[in-house]
Structures are given as C-alpha cells and as structure tokens.
Amino acid sequence: MADPDYLAGPEGRNLAYHRSAGSGPGVVFLGGFKSDMQGTKALWLEDWARAKGRAFLRFDYSGHGQSSGRFEDGAIGDWAADARAVVEALTEGPQILVGSSMGGWISLLLARAMPERAAGLVTIAAAPDFTEDGMWGSFDADQRHALIEDGQVALPSDYGEPYIITRRLIEEGRNNLVLRSPLNLPFPVRFLQGTCDRDVDMSVAMRLLDHATGPDMRLCLVKGADHRFSDPECLALIGATVAEVSG
C-alpha cells in the first residue's frame, strides 16, 4: 500500500491524502465519523475514477486515519475546515463531492460555503446535524450530565471501540447545523440511502430532501441496504450516480 502525501492544513494539522490525476470534474471522497480513506467505498471509487480517467482525491480528517491529531480533540468545524483546505489546495475547478455518513454533512457544509467549487453532490447515508439530533437529542439525563460535568461520554459502537463523544463536539456542532437554515444546492444532487440503515434512519434522508432546495435533486432508497452501503450492487450504484451528476 502506497504511503500518503501530506498537506499542511489549518492550525498546523497535517492531512494525509491520496490523489490521482485525470480529467474533470474531479471526484472528492469525504469519509465518515471515525472512518478513514482506506474504507471500501473510498478505494472502490478511486479504482472507478482511474478506470474512467477521472481525477480523484481521498483524505483523512485530522484525528482520523493517517492524519495528525487526536480524534477526541476534533469537531465538525475542524473537519469541515480540513476538507475545504484539501479541496482548495489539491483540486482545480468544480468537483463532484461524494460524502458518506458524516462526510455527507461535511460535503453539505462545503457546498454551502463554496458552491462555485461543486459540480455535483452525491451523499451516502448522509448524517447532517447528527451531533444535535442523533446524539444530544437521544442522550438520557445521566449522559447529558456526564457530558456537561466530565466533558465527555462513551457511546457503544458496532465498528469497534466505544466512541468518545466530547462536550466540544456537541457544542461546536451547533455552529455548523445545516437543517435549521436555508440550504440551496444549485447543481445536480443525489442522496443515496439504505432502508436497513441502523445508524442513520431513512427519516433523515427525507428531511434533507424536503429541506434543501435546488434544480436537480433526487433521493434513491435501496431496499435492504445497511449503513455500510458497500456490497457490489451499492458500490456500482455509487459509481453510476457519480457519472450521472457529472453530466
């Protein structure tokens, strides 16, 4: 496996990335919460882009994968700033943003902040505002007390060690919510969502579709697909959808 290159990101954070040359619009993959750029979807999409002769970029947020920093020190605004830094420094012209889970939220923040750099948007089980709605909104009294008094709370994970959720993650997340204010997406947009996703309910995708505005926006529900959205059929759908929004 090739070693990544590194970009000096915001506030001295070193961001690991892999970039493939090719034609535009390029494709940028934005991973999920505590995920990294070595995941099945990122690597499959990189191979897809190479086969199509398309430019491609995958990277790790700070505190994730091979980038510098501790996961527990990060928050949504930090990771959005990391994503913006790599897009600005490592890509040229409008890009197809492909955001998985938390990466869906990050891609929406990027699209809102720099719409001129978005040629299209594909989200996979997007989790906008999850720190507020999926975490804080579901915490019981003991968890909220621990978060406020101790500064963190541990949540069980289906993907390994418990997630350490910090008070800063919750509070800083409120500065980056996208479902509480206008969200215009003036380019082709596709939301992909599995019906058997236990991490992000279908209602989140419906709420996002209802809330966002734009001239070309569709939601695709895949019966039986889970949050990983990584079986061969789902991966093929991701590739076809990226091609579709590329024009």
XYZ file of C-alpha atoms in Angstrom:
247
model
C 0.000 0.000 0.000
C 1.448 3.345 -1.050
C 2.260 5.910 1.604
C 0.053 9.004 1.579
C 1.152 12.512 0.802
C 0.556 15.231 3.379
C -0.881 18.722 3.248
C -0.234 21.336 5.923
C -3.803 22.071 6.946
C -5.491 24.565 9.267
C -3.804 25.326 12.589
C -0.834 23.110 11.787
C -2.810 19.927 11.225
C -1.081 17.532 8.801
C -3.659 15.964 6.500
C -2.920 12.667 4.774
C -4.247 12.190 1.259
C -4.039 10.195 -1.950
C -4.622 11.972 -5.250
C -4.981 10.522 -8.739
C -4.593 12.649 -11.852
C -7.280 12.696 -14.510
C -9.885 14.746 -16.283
C -12.566 16.838 -14.642
C -14.788 17.282 -12.948
C -12.700 15.554 -10.315
C -14.195 13.395 -7.586
C -13.554 14.053 -3.882
C -14.485 11.398 -1.315
C -15.369 12.576 2.195
C -15.441 9.803 4.779
C -17.494 9.273 7.886
C -17.178 9.746 11.629
C -14.047 7.995 12.920
C -13.603 6.414 9.488
C -10.654 6.825 7.153
C -9.696 6.930 3.494
C -8.863 3.213 3.402
C -12.513 2.179 3.532
C -14.224 0.034 0.912
C -16.179 2.876 -0.723
C -13.177 5.205 -0.965
C -10.921 2.574 -2.533
C -13.620 1.291 -4.886
C -14.395 4.807 -6.066
C -10.705 5.512 -6.596
C -10.472 2.458 -8.873
C -13.655 3.548 -10.652
C -12.256 7.044 -11.237
C -8.972 5.673 -12.597
C -10.844 3.396 -14.984
C -12.811 6.406 -16.226
C -9.751 8.660 -16.441
C -11.178 10.974 -13.787
C -9.225 12.950 -11.207
C -9.801 11.632 -7.692
C -8.947 12.694 -4.141
C -9.394 10.890 -0.826
C -8.063 12.133 2.506
C -8.228 11.754 6.269
C -9.630 14.456 8.520
C -7.411 15.416 11.449
C -7.626 12.816 14.200
C -8.639 10.207 11.629
C -6.571 7.583 9.829
C -3.062 8.776 8.996
C -3.585 12.482 9.615
C -2.205 14.182 12.706
C -4.116 14.937 15.883
C -6.341 13.086 18.343
C -9.863 12.168 17.346
C -11.199 13.372 20.702
C -9.821 16.877 20.076
C -11.744 17.357 16.830
C -15.179 18.694 15.963
C -17.343 19.229 12.889
C -15.966 22.693 12.153
C -12.384 21.400 12.297
C -13.115 18.565 9.903
C -15.026 20.861 7.535
C -12.033 23.207 7.546
C -9.762 20.243 6.763
C -11.993 19.279 3.836
C -12.041 22.819 2.496
C -8.253 23.037 2.749
C -7.663 19.885 0.701
C -10.236 20.843 -1.929
C -8.756 24.312 -2.333
C -5.137 23.162 -2.369
C -5.323 19.851 -4.210
C -8.079 20.200 -6.807
C -8.799 22.509 -9.707
C -12.201 23.722 -10.783
C -15.587 22.329 -9.771
C -15.584 18.890 -8.149
C -18.079 16.082 -7.563
C -18.330 15.814 -3.774
C -19.117 12.309 -2.510
C -19.890 12.320 1.198
C -20.508 9.214 3.298
C -22.377 9.496 6.619
C -20.689 12.395 8.472
C -18.972 13.119 5.161
C -22.434 13.884 3.815
C -22.756 16.649 6.408
C -19.246 17.894 5.626
C -19.996 17.904 1.890
C -23.127 19.995 2.523
C -21.052 22.479 4.521
C -18.535 22.663 1.667
C -21.257 23.083 -0.937
C -22.826 25.885 1.101
C -19.514 27.650 1.698
C -18.055 27.324 -1.807
C -20.805 26.438 -4.301
C -18.593 27.537 -7.200
C -16.342 24.536 -6.475
C -19.162 21.990 -6.539
C -20.081 20.441 -9.887
C -22.371 17.926 -8.213
C -23.067 16.213 -4.911
C -23.627 12.560 -4.005
C -24.298 11.619 -0.399
C -24.368 8.091 1.004
C -26.393 7.702 4.202
C -25.826 11.401 4.904
C -25.901 12.334 8.591
C -26.413 16.117 8.702
C -26.706 17.635 12.189
C -26.152 14.223 13.825
C -24.351 15.676 16.851
C -27.517 17.560 17.760
C -30.299 15.250 16.543
C -28.684 11.817 16.732
C -26.531 12.324 19.832
C -27.627 15.168 22.119
C -31.269 14.641 21.192
C -31.124 10.977 22.230
C -28.976 11.289 25.361
C -30.686 10.491 28.642
C -30.311 12.654 31.730
C -27.263 10.742 33.012
C -25.452 11.023 29.670
C -26.150 14.751 29.411
C -24.936 15.253 32.970
C -21.743 13.304 32.291
C -21.119 15.249 29.100
C -21.512 18.605 30.836
C -19.702 17.739 34.066
C -16.999 15.351 32.798
C -16.612 16.811 29.304
C -17.235 13.513 27.545
C -19.359 10.385 27.363
C -18.640 6.966 25.818
C -21.101 5.506 23.311
C -21.049 1.868 22.171
C -20.117 1.263 18.544
C -20.847 -1.549 16.110
C -17.490 -0.824 14.462
C -15.037 -1.408 17.317
C -14.125 0.540 20.438
C -16.702 2.882 22.007
C -16.959 6.384 20.571
C -15.760 9.087 22.958
C -18.185 11.969 22.464
C -16.898 15.249 23.843
C -18.772 18.288 25.059
C -16.921 20.328 22.449
C -18.119 18.043 19.644
C -21.732 18.677 20.641
C -21.422 22.393 21.347
C -19.251 23.208 18.327
C -21.542 21.137 16.116
C -24.301 23.680 16.788
C -22.289 26.244 14.837
C -22.440 24.024 11.725
C -26.028 22.786 11.538
C -27.457 22.699 8.007
C -31.085 21.678 8.562
C -32.070 24.797 10.505
C -31.355 27.440 7.866
C -31.681 27.722 4.078
C -29.639 25.151 2.165
C -29.519 25.833 -1.559
C -27.701 23.314 -3.737
C -27.582 24.778 -7.262
C -26.109 21.708 -9.016
C -27.101 18.058 -9.531
C -27.646 16.344 -6.175
C -28.308 12.685 -5.366
C -28.965 11.331 -1.881
C -28.413 7.558 -1.543
C -29.922 5.804 1.476
C -30.408 2.192 2.571
C -33.712 1.131 4.081
C -31.993 -1.096 6.675
C -29.556 1.533 7.934
C -29.444 1.268 11.741
C -27.175 4.300 12.159
C -28.966 6.884 10.018
C -32.719 6.480 9.763
C -34.483 6.982 6.438
C -36.309 9.923 8.001
C -33.029 11.866 7.959
C -32.782 11.472 4.183
C -36.415 12.517 3.780
C -35.867 15.566 5.968
C -32.787 16.551 3.967
C -34.629 16.163 0.669
C -37.530 18.243 1.964
C -35.299 20.943 3.436
C -32.734 21.538 0.699
C -33.536 23.484 -2.450
C -32.079 23.063 -5.919
C -32.971 22.477 -9.566
C -31.926 18.801 -9.804
C -32.285 16.817 -6.591
C -33.266 13.185 -6.059
C -33.354 10.652 -3.250
C -32.661 6.981 -4.042
C -33.719 4.417 -1.421
C -32.093 0.990 -1.685
C -34.212 -1.713 -0.113
C -32.226 -3.847 2.316
C -29.019 -1.782 2.204
C -27.348 -1.022 5.537
C -25.181 1.869 6.687
C -22.018 0.492 5.145
C -23.601 0.642 1.659
C -20.639 -1.386 0.408
C -21.926 -4.533 -1.264
C -21.237 -4.858 -5.016
C -24.675 -3.555 -6.003
C -24.381 -0.486 -3.775
C -20.865 0.267 -4.990
C -21.990 0.027 -8.600
C -24.847 2.404 -7.791
C -22.402 4.910 -6.317
C -20.316 4.841 -9.478
C -23.364 5.192 -11.737
C -24.647 8.070 -9.635
C -21.339 9.942 -9.752
C -21.376 9.527 -13.527
C -24.957 10.801 -13.651
C -24.296 14.032 -11.773
C -21.107 14.607 -13.773
C -23.179 15.474 -16.838
